[in-house]
């Protein structure tokens, strides 16, 4: 039974990572992170990164991920989709010329 659960879990992870590349998750996370801090009023990127600890970054209870709202997440998703499409179009334009 454990082997079946493990194989299903591996298949799910493989399917998820093949459809959605890791760099898109990273971009989504970074955009949401800076949007969250911008709403607080802090716009200095260096200051934001120097004050955020790794523990706070991955804390689901009181850290960054617990402060992100659904609107911020959806806006970050739209921004990442726009950046991906823009990157593909710019890349295709320069490859053709």
Short mmCIF file of C-alpha atoms in Angstrom, two decimals:
data_model
loop_
_atom_site.label_atom_id
_atom_site.label_comp_id
_atom_site.label_asym_id
_atom_site.label_seq_id
_atom_site.Cartn_x
_atom_site.Cartn_y
_atom_site.Cartn_z
CA UNK A 1 0.00 0.00 0.00
CA UNK A 2 2.86 2.36 0.81
CA UNK A 3 4.46 1.64 -2.55
CA UNK A 4 1.21 2.50 -4.33
CA UNK A 5 0.89 5.78 -2.44
CA UNK A 6 4.51 6.63 -3.14
CA UNK A 7 4.17 5.89 -6.88
CA UNK A 8 0.99 7.99 -7.12
CA UNK A 9 2.72 10.83 -5.29
CA UNK A 10 5.74 10.69 -7.62
CA UNK A 11 3.46 10.62 -10.68
CA UNK A 12 1.53 13.63 -9.39
CA UNK A 13 4.73 15.59 -8.75
CA UNK A 14 6.10 14.67 -12.19
CA UNK A 15 2.85 15.73 -13.89
CA UNK A 16 2.76 19.00 -11.96
CA UNK A 17 6.37 19.92 -12.64
CA UNK A 18 6.18 18.98 -16.32
CA UNK A 19 3.19 21.27 -16.92
CA UNK A 20 4.30 24.16 -14.75
CA UNK A 21 8.03 24.86 -14.85
CA UNK A 22 9.74 25.72 -11.59
CA UNK A 23 10.78 29.18 -12.76
CA UNK A 24 7.12 30.21 -13.07
CA UNK A 25 6.45 29.24 -9.46
CA UNK A 26 9.53 31.22 -8.46
CA UNK A 27 8.37 34.27 -10.44
CA UNK A 28 4.90 34.01 -8.92
CA UNK A 29 6.36 33.78 -5.43
CA UNK A 30 8.68 36.77 -5.95
CA UNK A 31 5.94 38.97 -7.45
CA UNK A 32 3.53 38.11 -4.61
CA UNK A 33 6.28 38.74 -2.05
CA UNK A 34 7.02 42.23 -3.30
CA UNK A 35 3.33 43.06 -3.79
CA UNK A 36 2.68 42.14 -0.17
CA UNK A 37 5.46 44.39 1.06
CA UNK A 38 4.48 47.21 -1.28
CA UNK A 39 0.97 47.26 0.21
CA UNK A 40 2.50 47.71 3.65
CA UNK A 41 4.25 50.82 2.34
CA UNK A 42 7.78 49.50 2.06
CA UNK A 43 9.12 50.05 -1.47
CA UNK A 44 12.86 49.61 -0.96
CA UNK A 45 13.75 46.16 -2.34
CA UNK A 46 17.07 45.97 -0.48
CA UNK A 47 15.39 46.83 2.82
CA UNK A 48 12.63 44.28 2.25
CA UNK A 49 15.11 41.49 1.52
CA UNK A 50 17.45 42.42 4.38
CA UNK A 51 14.63 42.39 6.97
CA UNK A 52 13.04 39.11 5.84
CA UNK A 53 14.49 35.97 7.39
CA UNK A 54 14.36 32.54 5.79
CA UNK A 55 12.28 31.26 8.71
CA UNK A 56 9.69 34.00 8.18
CA UNK A 57 9.73 33.40 4.44
CA UNK A 58 8.51 29.78 4.74
CA UNK A 59 6.37 30.12 7.88
CA UNK A 60 2.77 29.27 6.93
CA UNK A 61 1.36 30.36 10.28
CA UNK A 62 2.71 33.89 10.84
CA UNK A 63 5.15 34.47 7.99
CA UNK A 64 4.97 35.88 4.50
CA UNK A 65 2.72 33.18 3.03
CA UNK A 66 0.08 33.77 5.68
CA UNK A 67 -0.03 37.51 4.82
CA UNK A 68 -0.64 37.13 1.07
CA UNK A 69 -4.26 37.80 0.15
CA UNK A 70 -6.17 36.10 -2.65
CA UNK A 71 -6.24 39.36 -4.64
CA UNK A 72 -2.45 39.69 -4.37
CA UNK A 73 -2.03 36.08 -5.43
CA UNK A 74 -4.34 36.50 -8.43
CA UNK A 75 -2.64 39.75 -9.46
CA UNK A 76 0.74 38.05 -9.19
CA UNK A 77 -0.56 35.20 -11.33
CA UNK A 78 -1.74 37.66 -14.01
CA UNK A 79 1.62 39.48 -13.94
CA UNK A 80 3.53 36.21 -14.30
CA UNK A 81 1.33 35.12 -17.22
CA UNK A 82 1.87 38.50 -18.88
CA UNK A 83 5.64 38.27 -18.36
CA UNK A 84 5.70 34.75 -19.81
CA UNK A 85 3.75 35.77 -22.92
CA UNK A 86 5.85 38.92 -23.36
CA UNK A 87 9.06 36.92 -23.02
CA UNK A 88 7.93 34.41 -25.65
CA UNK A 89 6.91 37.15 -28.10
CA UNK A 90 10.13 39.13 -27.62
CA UNK A 91 12.21 35.98 -27.92
CA UNK A 92 10.38 34.94 -31.11
CA UNK A 93 10.77 38.44 -32.56
CA UNK A 94 14.52 38.47 -32.06
CA UNK A 95 14.94 34.93 -33.34
CA UNK A 96 13.14 35.83 -36.58
CA UNK A 97 15.21 38.95 -37.23
#
